[in-house]
PDB file of C-alpha atoms in Angstrom:
ATOM      1  CA  MET A 205     158.889-191.002 111.201  1.00 49.00           C
ATOM      2  CA  THR A 206     159.899-187.277 110.605  1.00 47.00           C
ATOM      3  CA  ALA A 207     162.909-185.715 112.176  1.00 43.00           C
ATOM      4  CA  SER A 208     160.552-183.568 114.150  1.00 42.00           C
ATOM      5  CA  ARG A 209     158.469-186.316 115.453  1.00 43.00           C
ATOM      6  CA  ARG A 210     161.605-188.247 116.581  1.00 43.00           C
ATOM      7  CA  LEU A 211     162.743-184.738 118.499  1.00 39.00           C
ATOM      8  CA  SER A 212     159.533-184.751 120.206  1.00 41.00           C
ATOM      9  CA  LEU A 213     159.150-188.412 121.279  1.00 41.00           C
ATOM     10  CA  ALA A 214     162.928-187.983 122.515  1.00 40.00           C
ATOM     11  CA  ALA A 215     161.908-184.803 124.580  1.00 40.00           C
ATOM     12  CA  LEU A 216     159.095-186.762 126.116  1.00 38.00           C
ATOM     13  CA  ALA A 217     161.031-189.641 127.050  1.00 39.00           C
ATOM     14  CA  ALA A 218     163.678-187.281 128.825  1.00 40.00           C
ATOM     15  CA  LEU A 219     160.835-185.456 130.726  1.00 37.00           C
ATOM     16  CA  ALA A 220     159.552-188.848 132.061  1.00 39.00           C
ATOM     17  CA  LEU A 221     162.922-190.131 133.173  1.00 38.00           C
ATOM     18  CA  ALA A 222     164.049-186.671 134.810  1.00 38.00           C
ATOM     19  CA  PRO A 223     161.999-187.011 138.031  1.00 37.00           C
ATOM     20  CA  LEU A 224     163.216-190.616 138.359  1.00 35.00           C
ATOM     21  CA  ALA A 225     166.824-189.609 138.090  1.00 34.00           C
ATOM     22  CA  SER A 226     166.579-186.695 140.371  1.00 32.00           C
ATOM     23  CA  ALA A 227     163.943-187.657 143.175  1.00 37.00           C
ATOM     24  CA  PRO A 228     166.632-189.977 145.197  1.00 39.00           C
ATOM     25  CA  VAL A 229     168.995-187.253 145.689  1.00 41.00           C
ATOM     26  CA  ALA A 230     166.483-184.400 146.571  1.00 42.00           C
ATOM     27  CA  ALA A 231     164.141-186.540 148.411  1.00 49.00           C
ATOM     28  CA  GLN A 232     164.499-184.419 151.544  1.00 57.00           C
ATOM     29  CA  ASP A 233     164.395-181.021 150.122  1.00 65.00           C
ATOM     30  CA  GLY A 234     161.174-179.519 151.952  1.00 72.00           C
ATOM     31  CA  GLN A 235     159.559-182.932 152.771  1.00 88.00           C
ATOM     32  CA  PRO A 236     159.340-184.017 156.320  1.00 94.00           C
ATOM     33  CA  LEU A 237     161.493-187.117 157.415  1.00 97.00           C
ATOM     34  CA  ARG A 238     160.185-190.159 159.681  1.00 98.00           C
ATOM     35  CA  LEU A 239     162.672-191.139 162.273  1.00 98.00           C
ATOM     36  CA  ILE A 240     161.674-194.521 163.790  1.00 98.00           C
ATOM     37  CA  VAL A 241     162.569-195.694 167.068  1.00 96.00           C
ATOM     38  CA  GLY A 242     161.930-199.202 168.438  1.00 92.00           C
ATOM     39  CA  TYR A 243     161.538-198.242 172.064  1.00 87.00           C
ATOM     40  CA  ALA A 244     159.358-196.388 174.187  1.00 84.00           C
ATOM     41  CA  ALA A 245     159.012-192.306 174.459  1.00 86.00           C
ATOM     42  CA  GLY A 246     161.023-191.361 177.468  1.00 83.00           C
ATOM     43  CA  GLY A 247     163.748-194.168 177.464  1.00 81.00           C
ATOM     44  CA  PRO A 248     167.387-193.644 176.636  1.00 85.00           C
ATOM     45  CA  VAL A 249     167.208-194.513 172.976  1.00 90.00           C
ATOM     46  CA  ASP A 250     164.024-192.165 172.487  1.00 92.00           C
ATOM     47  CA  GLN A 251     165.820-189.349 174.218  1.00 92.00           C
ATOM     48  CA  ALA A 252     168.934-189.686 171.974  1.00 95.00           C
ATOM     49  CA  ALA A 253     166.841-189.867 168.808  1.00 97.00           C
ATOM     50  CA  ARG A 254     164.878-186.786 169.745  1.00 97.00           C
ATOM     51  CA  LEU A 255     168.025-184.862 170.483  1.00 97.00           C
ATOM     52  CA  PHE A 256     169.534-186.009 167.122  1.00 98.00           C
ATOM     53  CA  GLY A 257     166.331-185.473 165.321  1.00 98.00           C
ATOM     54  CA  GLN A 258     166.721-181.783 166.027  1.00 97.00           C
ATOM     55  CA  ALA A 259     170.006-181.543 164.956  1.00 98.00           C
ATOM     56  CA  LEU A 260     169.413-183.406 161.471  1.00 97.00           C
ATOM     57  CA  ALA A 261     166.499-181.233 161.003  1.00 96.00           C
ATOM     58  CA  LYS A 262     168.721-178.210 160.823  1.00 95.00           C
ATOM     59  CA  GLU A 263     171.150-179.890 158.387  1.00 95.00           C
ATOM     60  CA  LEU A 264     168.282-181.174 156.034  1.00 95.00           C
ATOM     61  CA  ASN A 265     166.407-177.821 156.439  1.00 94.00           C
ATOM     62  CA  THR A 266     163.180-179.941 156.843  1.00 95.00           C
ATOM     63  CA  SER A 267     161.242-181.372 159.908  1.00 96.00           C
ATOM     64  CA  VAL A 268     162.116-184.649 161.486  1.00 97.00           C
ATOM     65  CA  MET A 269     159.329-186.567 162.957  1.00 97.00           C
ATOM     66  CA  VAL A 270     160.100-189.183 165.638  1.00 97.00           C
ATOM     67  CA  GLU A 271     157.871-192.272 165.745  1.00 97.00           C
ATOM     68  CA  ASN A 272     157.860-194.778 168.413  1.00 95.00           C
ATOM     69  CA  LYS A 273     157.343-198.473 167.056  1.00 94.00           C
ATOM     70  CA  THR A 274     157.685-200.650 170.171  1.00 89.00           C
ATOM     71  CA  GLY A 275     157.741-204.322 170.697  1.00 85.00           C
ATOM     72  CA  ALA A 276     159.372-207.596 169.574  1.00 85.00           C
ATOM     73  CA  ASN A 277     163.059-206.318 170.419  1.00 83.00           C
ATOM     74  CA  ALA A 278     162.747-203.436 168.236  1.00 91.00           C
ATOM     75  CA  THR A 279     161.843-205.570 165.314  1.00 93.00           C
ATOM     76  CA  ILE A 280     158.560-203.940 164.726  1.00 94.00           C
ATOM     77  CA  ALA A 281     160.547-200.546 164.094  1.00 96.00           C
ATOM     78  CA  GLY A 282     163.086-202.235 161.863  1.00 97.00           C
ATOM     79  CA  SER A 283     160.015-204.057 159.830  1.00 98.00           C
ATOM     80  CA  GLU A 284     158.673-200.563 159.304  1.00 97.00           C
ATOM     81  CA  VAL A 285     161.750-199.248 157.626  1.00 98.00           C
ATOM     82  CA  VAL A 286     162.191-202.425 155.729  1.00 98.00           C
ATOM     83  CA  ARG A 287     159.006-201.888 154.006  1.00 97.00           C
ATOM     84  CA  ALA A 288     159.405-198.084 153.370  1.00 98.00           C
ATOM     85  CA  LYS A 289     160.253-196.566 149.971  1.00 97.00           C
ATOM     86  CA  PRO A 290     163.758-195.950 149.675  1.00 97.00           C
ATOM     87  CA  ASP A 291     163.372-192.437 149.081  1.00 96.00           C
ATOM     88  CA  GLY A 292     165.365-191.400 152.240  1.00 96.00           C
ATOM     89  CA  LEU A 293     162.176-189.994 153.936  1.00 97.00           C
ATOM     90  CA  THR A 294     162.047-193.086 156.621  1.00 98.00           C
ATOM     91  CA  LEU A 295     165.118-193.689 158.636  1.00 98.00           C
ATOM     92  CA  TRP A 296     165.682-196.129 161.608  1.00 98.00           C
ATOM     93  CA  TYR A 297     167.431-194.623 164.762  1.00 98.00           C
ATOM     94  CA  ALA A 298     168.433-198.257 165.595  1.00 97.00           C
ATOM     95  CA  ALA A 299     170.157-199.628 168.931  1.00 94.00           C
ATOM     96  CA  SER A 300     172.662-202.426 167.944  1.00 95.00           C
ATOM     97  CA  PRO A 301     170.901-205.413 170.046  1.00 92.00           C
ATOM     98  CA  THR A 302     168.431-205.645 167.160  1.00 94.00           C
ATOM     99  CA  ILE A 303     171.192-205.699 164.701  1.00 96.00           C
ATOM    100  CA  THR A 304     173.729-207.625 166.354  1.00 95.00           C
ATOM    101  CA  ILE A 305     171.760-209.854 169.220  1.00 92.00           C
ATOM    102  CA  SER A 306     168.051-210.587 167.882  1.00 92.00           C
ATOM    103  CA  PRO A 307     169.357-212.396 164.733  1.00 93.00           C
ATOM    104  CA  ASN A 308     171.037-214.946 167.099  1.00 91.00           C
ATOM    105  CA  VAL A 309     168.371-215.255 169.629  1.00 90.00           C
ATOM    106  CA  MET A 310     165.122-214.743 167.666  1.00 90.00           C
ATOM    107  CA  SER A 311     163.426-217.776 166.391  1.00 85.00           C
ATOM    108  CA  LYS A 312     161.701-215.826 163.546  1.00 88.00           C
ATOM    109  CA  MET A 313     163.514-212.784 162.815  1.00 92.00           C
ATOM    110  CA  PRO A 314     161.113-210.808 160.617  1.00 95.00           C
ATOM    111  CA  PHE A 315     164.026-209.332 158.358  1.00 97.00           C
ATOM    112  CA  ASP A 316     167.632-210.027 157.942  1.00 97.00           C
ATOM    113  CA  PRO A 317     169.612-207.025 159.200  1.00 97.00           C
ATOM    114  CA  ALA A 318     172.374-207.781 157.073  1.00 96.00           C
ATOM    115  CA  LYS A 319     170.518-207.889 153.702  1.00 97.00           C
ATOM    116  CA  ASP A 320     167.400-205.962 154.146  1.00 98.00           C
ATOM    117  CA  LEU A 321     168.568-202.661 155.253  1.00 98.00           C
ATOM    118  CA  ALA A 322     170.924-200.032 153.905  1.00 98.00           C
ATOM    119  CA  PRO A 323     173.441-198.740 156.508  1.00 98.00           C
ATOM    120  CA  VAL A 324     173.790-194.907 156.418  1.00 98.00           C
ATOM    121  CA  ALA A 325     175.781-193.662 159.371  1.00 98.00           C
ATOM    122  CA  PRO A 326     177.248-194.391 162.659  1.00 98.00           C
ATOM    123  CA  ILE A 327     175.997-192.130 165.751  1.00 98.00           C
ATOM    124  CA  LEU A 328     177.444-193.039 169.032  1.00 96.00           C
ATOM    125  CA  SER A 329     178.562-195.802 171.292  1.00 93.00           C
ATOM    126  CA  TYR A 330     177.065-196.562 174.656  1.00 92.00           C
ATOM    127  CA  TYR A 331     178.363-198.818 177.560  1.00 94.00           C
ATOM    128  CA  ASN A 332     176.836-199.991 180.857  1.00 95.00           C
ATOM    129  CA  LEU A 333     177.127-199.396 184.303  1.00 97.00           C
ATOM    130  CA  LEU A 334     177.008-202.101 186.898  1.00 98.00           C
ATOM    131  CA  VAL A 335     175.257-201.289 189.905  1.00 98.00           C
ATOM    132  CA  VAL A 336     174.149-202.972 193.114  1.00 98.00           C
ATOM    133  CA  ASN A 337     171.800-202.476 196.006  1.00 98.00           C
ATOM    134  CA  ASN A 338     173.200-200.098 198.590  1.00 98.00           C
ATOM    135  CA  ASN A 339     173.257-202.824 201.154  1.00 98.00           C
ATOM    136  CA  GLU A 340     175.223-205.376 199.496  1.00 98.00           C
ATOM    137  CA  PRO A 341     178.467-206.330 201.256  1.00 97.00           C
ATOM    138  CA  TYR A 342     180.891-206.090 198.472  1.00 97.00           C
ATOM    139  CA  LYS A 343     182.532-202.613 197.602  1.00 96.00           C
ATOM    140  CA  ASP A 344     184.261-203.416 194.199  1.00 97.00           C
ATOM    141  CA  LEU A 345     184.074-205.715 191.347  1.00 97.00           C
ATOM    142  CA  LYS A 346     186.765-208.204 192.993  1.00 97.00           C
ATOM    143  CA  GLU A 347     184.930-208.411 196.305  1.00 98.00           C
ATOM    144  CA  LEU A 348     181.837-209.044 194.109  1.00 98.00           C
ATOM    145  CA  VAL A 349     183.395-212.087 192.472  1.00 98.00           C
ATOM    146  CA  ALA A 350     184.818-213.638 195.836  1.00 97.00           C
ATOM    147  CA  TYR A 351     181.453-213.223 197.290  1.00 98.00           C
ATOM    148  CA  ALA A 352     179.787-214.999 194.236  1.00 97.00           C
ATOM    149  CA  LYS A 353     182.444-217.727 194.195  1.00 97.00           C
ATOM    150  CA  ALA A 354     181.834-218.412 197.930  1.00 97.00           C
ATOM    151  CA  ASN A 355     178.032-218.396 197.279  1.00 96.00           C
ATOM    152  CA  PRO A 356     177.123-219.757 193.985  1.00 92.00           C
ATOM    153  CA  ARG A 357     174.086-218.727 192.398  1.00 94.00           C
ATOM    154  CA  LYS A 358     173.080-216.915 195.247  1.00 96.00           C
ATOM    155  CA  LEU A 359     173.301-213.278 193.480  1.00 97.00           C
ATOM    156  CA  ALA A 360     170.736-212.543 190.986  1.00 97.00           C
ATOM    157  CA  TYR A 361     170.829-209.847 188.332  1.00 98.00           C
ATOM    158  CA  GLY A 362     168.223-208.263 186.371  1.00 96.00           C
ATOM    159  CA  SER A 363     167.729-207.302 182.603  1.00 91.00           C
ATOM    160  CA  ALA A 364     165.455-206.028 180.107  1.00 84.00           C
ATOM    161  CA  GLY A 365     164.671-209.400 179.096  1.00 83.00           C
ATOM    162  CA  VAL A 366     165.925-212.800 177.789  1.00 83.00           C
ATOM    163  CA  GLY A 367     168.519-211.662 175.167  1.00 83.00           C
ATOM    164  CA  ALA A 368     168.786-207.993 175.953  1.00 83.00           C
ATOM    165  CA  SER A 369     172.222-206.571 175.674  1.00 85.00           C
ATOM    166  CA  ASN A 370     172.399-206.133 179.467  1.00 91.00           C
ATOM    167  CA  HIS A 371     171.315-209.728 180.117  1.00 92.00           C
ATOM    168  CA  LEU A 372     174.261-210.931 177.523  1.00 91.00           C
ATOM    169  CA  GLY A 373     176.597-208.403 179.079  1.00 93.00           C
ATOM    170  CA  ALA A 374     176.312-209.856 182.780  1.00 95.00           C
ATOM    171  CA  LEU A 375     176.389-213.465 181.306  1.00 93.00           C
ATOM    172  CA  LEU A 376     179.585-212.733 179.665  1.00 92.00           C
ATOM    173  CA  PHE A 377     181.104-211.145 182.983  1.00 96.00           C
ATOM    174  CA  ALA A 378     180.068-214.203 184.895  1.00 95.00           C
ATOM    175  CA  GLN A 379     181.519-216.474 182.138  1.00 92.00           C
ATOM    176  CA  ARG A 380     184.830-214.816 182.140  1.00 94.00           C
ATOM    177  CA  SER A 381     185.345-214.487 185.707  1.00 96.00           C
ATOM    178  CA  GLY A 382     184.270-218.246 186.575  1.00 96.00           C
ATOM    179  CA  ILE A 383     180.841-217.054 188.765  1.00 97.00           C
ATOM    180  CA  GLU A 384     177.392-218.419 188.301  1.00 96.00           C
ATOM    181  CA  MET A 385     174.505-216.130 189.140  1.00 97.00           C
ATOM    182  CA  ASN A 386     170.838-216.140 188.642  1.00 96.00           C
ATOM    183  CA  HIS A 387     168.986-214.171 185.755  1.00 96.00           C
ATOM    184  CA  ILE A 388     165.795-212.425 186.300  1.00 96.00           C
ATOM    185  CA  PRO A 389     164.161-211.037 183.283  1.00 91.00           C
ATOM    186  CA  TYR A 390     162.035-207.905 183.273  1.00 88.00           C
ATOM    187  CA  LYS A 391     160.057-206.031 180.833  1.00 79.00           C
ATOM    188  CA  GLY A 392     162.265-203.247 180.584  1.00 80.00           C
ATOM    189  CA  ASN A 393     165.306-201.575 182.492  1.00 86.00           C
ATOM    190  CA  ALA A 394     163.093-199.290 184.849  1.00 87.00           C
ATOM    191  CA  PRO A 395     161.483-201.929 186.797  1.00 91.00           C
ATOM    192  CA  ALA A 396     164.356-204.096 187.082  1.00 93.00           C
ATOM    193  CA  MET A 397     166.443-200.783 188.545  1.00 95.00           C
ATOM    194  CA  THR A 398     163.485-200.254 190.812  1.00 95.00           C
ATOM    195  CA  ASP A 399     163.937-203.668 192.424  1.00 97.00           C
ATOM    196  CA  VAL A 400     167.581-203.046 192.531  1.00 98.00           C
ATOM    197  CA  ILE A 401     167.000-199.944 194.403  1.00 98.00           C
ATOM    198  CA  GLY A 402     164.398-201.824 196.950  1.00 98.00           C
ATOM    199  CA  GLY A 403     166.847-204.732 197.418  1.00 97.00           C
ATOM    200  CA  GLN A 404     164.639-207.622 195.405  1.00 97.00           C
ATOM    201  CA  LEU A 405     167.572-207.807 193.362  1.00 97.00           C
ATOM    202  CA  ASN A 406     171.531-207.788 194.119  1.00 98.00           C
ATOM    203  CA  MET A 407     172.631-206.085 190.755  1.00 98.00           C
ATOM    204  CA  MET A 408     172.128-205.200 187.121  1.00 97.00           C
ATOM    205  CA  LEU A 409     173.695-203.846 184.210  1.00 97.00           C
ATOM    206  CA  ASP A 410     172.237-200.598 182.599  1.00 94.00           C
ATOM    207  CA  ILE A 411     172.914-198.026 180.017  1.00 90.00           C
ATOM    208  CA  ILE A 412     175.258-195.538 181.611  1.00 93.00           C
ATOM    209  CA  SER A 413     172.909-192.436 180.520  1.00 87.00           C
ATOM    210  CA  THR A 414     170.324-193.437 182.886  1.00 88.00           C
ATOM    211  CA  ALA A 415     172.127-195.575 185.525  1.00 94.00           C
ATOM    212  CA  SER A 416     174.503-192.799 186.169  1.00 93.00           C
ATOM    213  CA  ASN A 417     171.325-190.552 187.504  1.00 92.00           C
ATOM    214  CA  TYR A 418     170.500-193.349 190.152  1.00 96.00           C
ATOM    215  CA  ALA A 419     174.231-193.547 191.006  1.00 97.00           C
ATOM    216  CA  HIS A 420     174.773-189.935 191.363  1.00 96.00           C
ATOM    217  CA  ALA A 421     171.474-189.560 193.585  1.00 97.00           C
ATOM    218  CA  GLY A 422     173.004-192.400 195.796  1.00 98.00           C
ATOM    219  CA  LYS A 423     170.059-194.906 195.147  1.00 98.00           C
ATOM    220  CA  VAL A 424     172.489-197.658 193.909  1.00 98.00           C
ATOM    221  CA  ARG A 425     176.260-198.284 194.463  1.00 98.00           C
ATOM    222  CA  PRO A 426     178.134-198.134 191.195  1.00 98.00           C
ATOM    223  CA  LEU A 427     180.979-200.591 190.879  1.00 98.00           C
ATOM    224  CA  ALA A 428     182.244-200.700 187.128  1.00 98.00           C
ATOM    225  CA  VAL A 429     181.717-199.574 183.733  1.00 97.00           C
ATOM    226  CA  THR A 430     182.025-201.868 180.600  1.00 95.00           C
ATOM    227  CA  SER A 431     183.915-199.566 178.468  1.00 93.00           C
ATOM    228  CA  PRO A 432     187.795-199.898 177.829  1.00 92.00           C
ATOM    229  CA  GLN A 433     188.171-196.630 179.373  1.00 93.00           C
ATOM    230  CA  ARG A 434     186.687-194.659 182.208  1.00 94.00           C
ATOM    231  CA  ASN A 435     183.360-192.816 181.421  1.00 92.00           C
ATOM    232  CA  ALA A 436     183.528-188.914 181.335  1.00 88.00           C
ATOM    233  CA  ALA A 437     180.114-189.074 183.043  1.00 88.00           C
ATOM    234  CA  LEU A 438     181.475-191.281 186.046  1.00 93.00           C
ATOM    235  CA  PRO A 439     185.422-190.538 186.215  1.00 94.00           C
ATOM    236  CA  ASP A 440     185.657-192.333 189.702  1.00 96.00           C
ATOM    237  CA  VAL A 441     184.013-195.568 188.662  1.00 97.00           C
ATOM    238  CA  PRO A 442     186.684-197.954 187.419  1.00 97.00           C
ATOM    239  CA  THR A 443     186.333-200.338 184.249  1.00 97.00           C
ATOM    240  CA  PHE A 444     185.806-204.112 184.314  1.00 97.00           C
ATOM    241  CA  ALA A 445     189.432-204.662 182.905  1.00 95.00           C
ATOM    242  CA  GLU A 446     190.799-202.327 185.972  1.00 96.00           C
ATOM    243  CA  SER A 447     189.528-205.039 188.528  1.00 95.00           C
ATOM    244  CA  GLY A 448     192.550-207.163 187.668  1.00 93.00           C
ATOM    245  CA  ILE A 449     190.332-210.423 187.687  1.00 95.00           C
ATOM    246  CA  ASP A 450     191.462-212.904 185.315  1.00 91.00           C
ATOM    247  CA  GLY A 451     189.492-213.246 182.176  1.00 92.00           C
ATOM    248  CA  LEU A 452     188.434-209.514 182.432  1.00 95.00           C
ATOM    249  CA  GLN A 453     191.326-208.092 180.718  1.00 93.00           C
ATOM    250  CA  GLY A 454     190.316-206.135 177.806  1.00 90.00           C
ATOM    251  CA  PHE A 455     186.499-206.333 178.632  1.00 93.00           C
ATOM    252  CA  ASP A 456     184.676-204.026 176.289  1.00 89.00           C
ATOM    253  CA  VAL A 457     181.216-205.004 176.156  1.00 88.00           C
ATOM    254  CA  GLY A 458     178.628-202.162 174.863  1.00 89.00           C
ATOM    255  CA  GLY A 459     176.468-200.982 172.102  1.00 92.00           C
ATOM    256  CA  TRP A 460     175.723-198.350 169.728  1.00 96.00           C
ATOM    257  CA  TYR A 461     173.192-196.398 167.669  1.00 97.00           C
ATOM    258  CA  GLY A 462     173.163-196.008 163.849  1.00 98.00           C
ATOM    259  CA  ILE A 463     171.154-194.822 161.180  1.00 98.00           C
ATOM    260  CA  TYR A 464     169.470-197.410 158.843  1.00 98.00           C
ATOM    261  CA  GLY A 465     167.425-196.793 155.675  1.00 98.00           C
ATOM    262  CA  PRO A 466     165.271-199.255 153.119  1.00 98.00           C
ATOM    263  CA  LYS A 467     167.473-201.437 151.009  1.00 97.00           C
ATOM    264  CA  GLY A 468     167.627-200.069 147.523  1.00 97.00           C
ATOM    265  CA  MET A 469     168.414-196.446 148.196  1.00 98.00           C
ATOM    266  CA  ALA A 470     170.333-194.766 145.711  1.00 97.00           C
ATOM    267  CA  PRO A 471     174.142-194.565 146.601  1.00 97.00           C
ATOM    268  CA  GLU A 472     174.226-190.689 146.011  1.00 97.00           C
ATOM    269  CA  LEU A 473     171.273-190.392 148.471  1.00 97.00           C
ATOM    270  CA  VAL A 474     173.063-192.636 151.163  1.00 98.00           C
ATOM    271  CA  ALA A 475     176.096-190.399 150.520  1.00 98.00           C
ATOM    272  CA  LYS A 476     173.885-187.161 151.102  1.00 96.00           C
ATOM    273  CA  LEU A 477     172.349-188.552 154.478  1.00 97.00           C
ATOM    274  CA  ASN A 478     175.693-189.821 155.548  1.00 98.00           C
ATOM    275  CA  LYS A 479     177.083-186.291 155.356  1.00 97.00           C
ATOM    276  CA  ALA A 480     174.071-184.519 156.958  1.00 97.00           C
ATOM    277  CA  VAL A 481     174.154-186.868 159.668  1.00 98.00           C
ATOM    278  CA  ASN A 482     177.938-186.331 160.560  1.00 98.00           C
ATOM    279  CA  ALA A 483     177.203-182.822 160.226  1.00 98.00           C
ATOM    280  CA  ALA A 484     174.446-183.184 162.644  1.00 98.00           C
ATOM    281  CA  LEU A 485     176.657-184.943 165.008  1.00 98.00           C
ATOM    282  CA  ALA A 486     179.324-182.196 164.780  1.00 98.00           C
ATOM    283  CA  GLN A 487     176.892-179.572 166.012  1.00 98.00           C
ATOM    284  CA  PRO A 488     178.373-178.211 169.512  1.00 97.00           C
ATOM    285  CA  GLU A 489     175.101-178.409 171.380  1.00 97.00           C
ATOM    286  CA  LEU A 490     174.251-182.175 170.416  1.00 97.00           C
ATOM    287  CA  LYS A 491     178.044-183.240 171.024  1.00 96.00           C
ATOM    288  CA  LYS A 492     177.541-181.543 174.567  1.00 95.00           C
ATOM    289  CA  ARG A 493     174.391-183.178 175.702  1.00 95.00           C
ATOM    290  CA  TYR A 494     175.631-186.718 174.328  1.00 95.00           C
ATOM    291  CA  LYS A 495     178.673-186.194 176.420  1.00 91.00           C
ATOM    292  CA  GLU A 496     176.643-185.208 179.444  1.00 89.00           C
ATOM    293  CA  LEU A 497     174.536-188.477 179.126  1.00 89.00           C
ATOM    294  CA  GLY A 498     177.596-190.600 178.898  1.00 87.00           C
ATOM    295  CA  TYR A 499     177.777-191.465 175.086  1.00 92.00           C
ATOM    296  CA  ASP A 500     181.039-191.686 173.260  1.00 90.00           C
ATOM    297  CA  GLU A 501     181.118-190.279 169.808  1.00 91.00           C
ATOM    298  CA  TRP A 502     181.477-192.597 166.937  1.00 95.00           C
ATOM    299  CA  THR A 503     181.011-191.204 163.345  1.00 96.00           C
ATOM    300  CA  GLY A 504     182.055-192.772 159.849  1.00 97.00           C
ATOM    301  CA  SER A 505     180.889-194.197 156.646  1.00 98.00           C
ATOM    302  CA  PRO A 506     178.008-196.544 156.091  1.00 98.00           C
ATOM    303  CA  GLN A 507     180.896-199.326 155.759  1.00 98.00           C
ATOM    304  CA  THR A 508     181.920-198.189 159.152  1.00 98.00           C
ATOM    305  CA  LEU A 509     178.715-199.103 160.443  1.00 98.00           C
ATOM    306  CA  ALA A 510     178.026-202.484 158.589  1.00 98.00           C
ATOM    307  CA  GLU A 511     181.777-203.510 159.526  1.00 97.00           C
ATOM    308  CA  ARG A 512     181.047-203.174 163.193  1.00 95.00           C
ATOM    309  CA  ALA A 513     177.743-204.691 163.202  1.00 97.00           C
ATOM    310  CA  ALA A 514     178.938-207.938 161.310  1.00 96.00           C
ATOM    311  CA  LYS A 515     181.686-207.954 163.734  1.00 93.00           C
ATOM    312  CA  GLU A 516     179.492-207.976 166.913  1.00 92.00           C
ATOM    313  CA  ARG A 517     176.828-210.318 165.437  1.00 93.00           C
ATOM    314  CA  ALA A 518     179.576-212.918 165.214  1.00 92.00           C
ATOM    315  CA  MET A 519     180.721-212.164 168.654  1.00 86.00           C
ATOM    316  CA  TRP A 520     177.231-212.458 170.299  1.00 88.00           C
ATOM    317  CA  ALA A 521     176.588-215.693 168.509  1.00 89.00           C
ATOM    318  CA  THR A 522     179.041-217.278 170.657  1.00 84.00           C
ATOM    319  CA  VAL A 523     177.602-215.875 174.000  1.00 83.00           C
ATOM    320  CA  THR A 524     173.963-216.521 172.992  1.00 83.00           C
ATOM    321  CA  HIS A 525     174.541-220.303 172.317  1.00 79.00           C
ATOM    322  CA  GLY A 526     171.518-222.068 173.759  1.00 73.00           C
ATOM    323  CA  ILE A 527     169.639-219.061 174.210  1.00 78.00           C
ATOM    324  CA  ALA A 528     166.273-218.375 172.312  1.00 71.00           C
ATOM    325  CA  VAL A 529     163.369-216.012 172.493  1.00 70.00           C
ATOM    326  CA  ASP A 530     160.123-215.986 170.405  1.00 59.00           C
TER     327      ASP A 530
END
């Protein structure tokens, strides 16, 4: 083989390899990005995702299309991302229950959140608000617990379904305060809230970003937030820990949103996306809107997201013992 032929073959090999080496890092440049959401349009997760998508589009200088893939505890959305090419053009705006709770309660989880996804970045933390029907006799959490102890299993609370975060949050509250209540699962938070307002249900936990609107409008009575500190959207509402009830010291039960991509994304691509996500979250308008909705800032590295997910998956495993959903 001549020297010139060896040089030509080397040049061809270099050209063939060049796109493979550069594509992962430049995947977003000018190409639209799909942001998958596992919940219906108009809900709190969808609302937060669309606000974030607008901010991320500015950072990546491209369009971000939010796609709602609903059903099966948001595992349909997660499966969509697991199957996607690891090119950074398909990302999941995930709510924590699918990552931390579903693996403990679903008999046939279609993917392993700890192994089949690439953590990219945390987005924010959220907490729940305990609301009761306006005609209930108890005015605070201590009175509610006293009433429940005097009337075992008389009180009923609603949730978005068996294994939902507000089901398990209320269950944890009952366990730690030593009371018994009836759980009434619904197909979503909205119909459960309708029945709390109408008096068919005594109470429910609901995400602050939506429940605070009903509380401010006087449609329900807010009793306590599940966060370790009071929430800026409801400064006059105490925390569970402030109730002084034995077992509720340090009560800190919430969830979070995070960005995940398919397993196999190049480390430099994950780093680029993480930088873009954190820059988007630093935009003043997005920070303002998230604060108005009652969310708490939570930013960091892919490792930050992975570590919190693992810790909470282990915590919910103890609470969900004996609970199973299809």
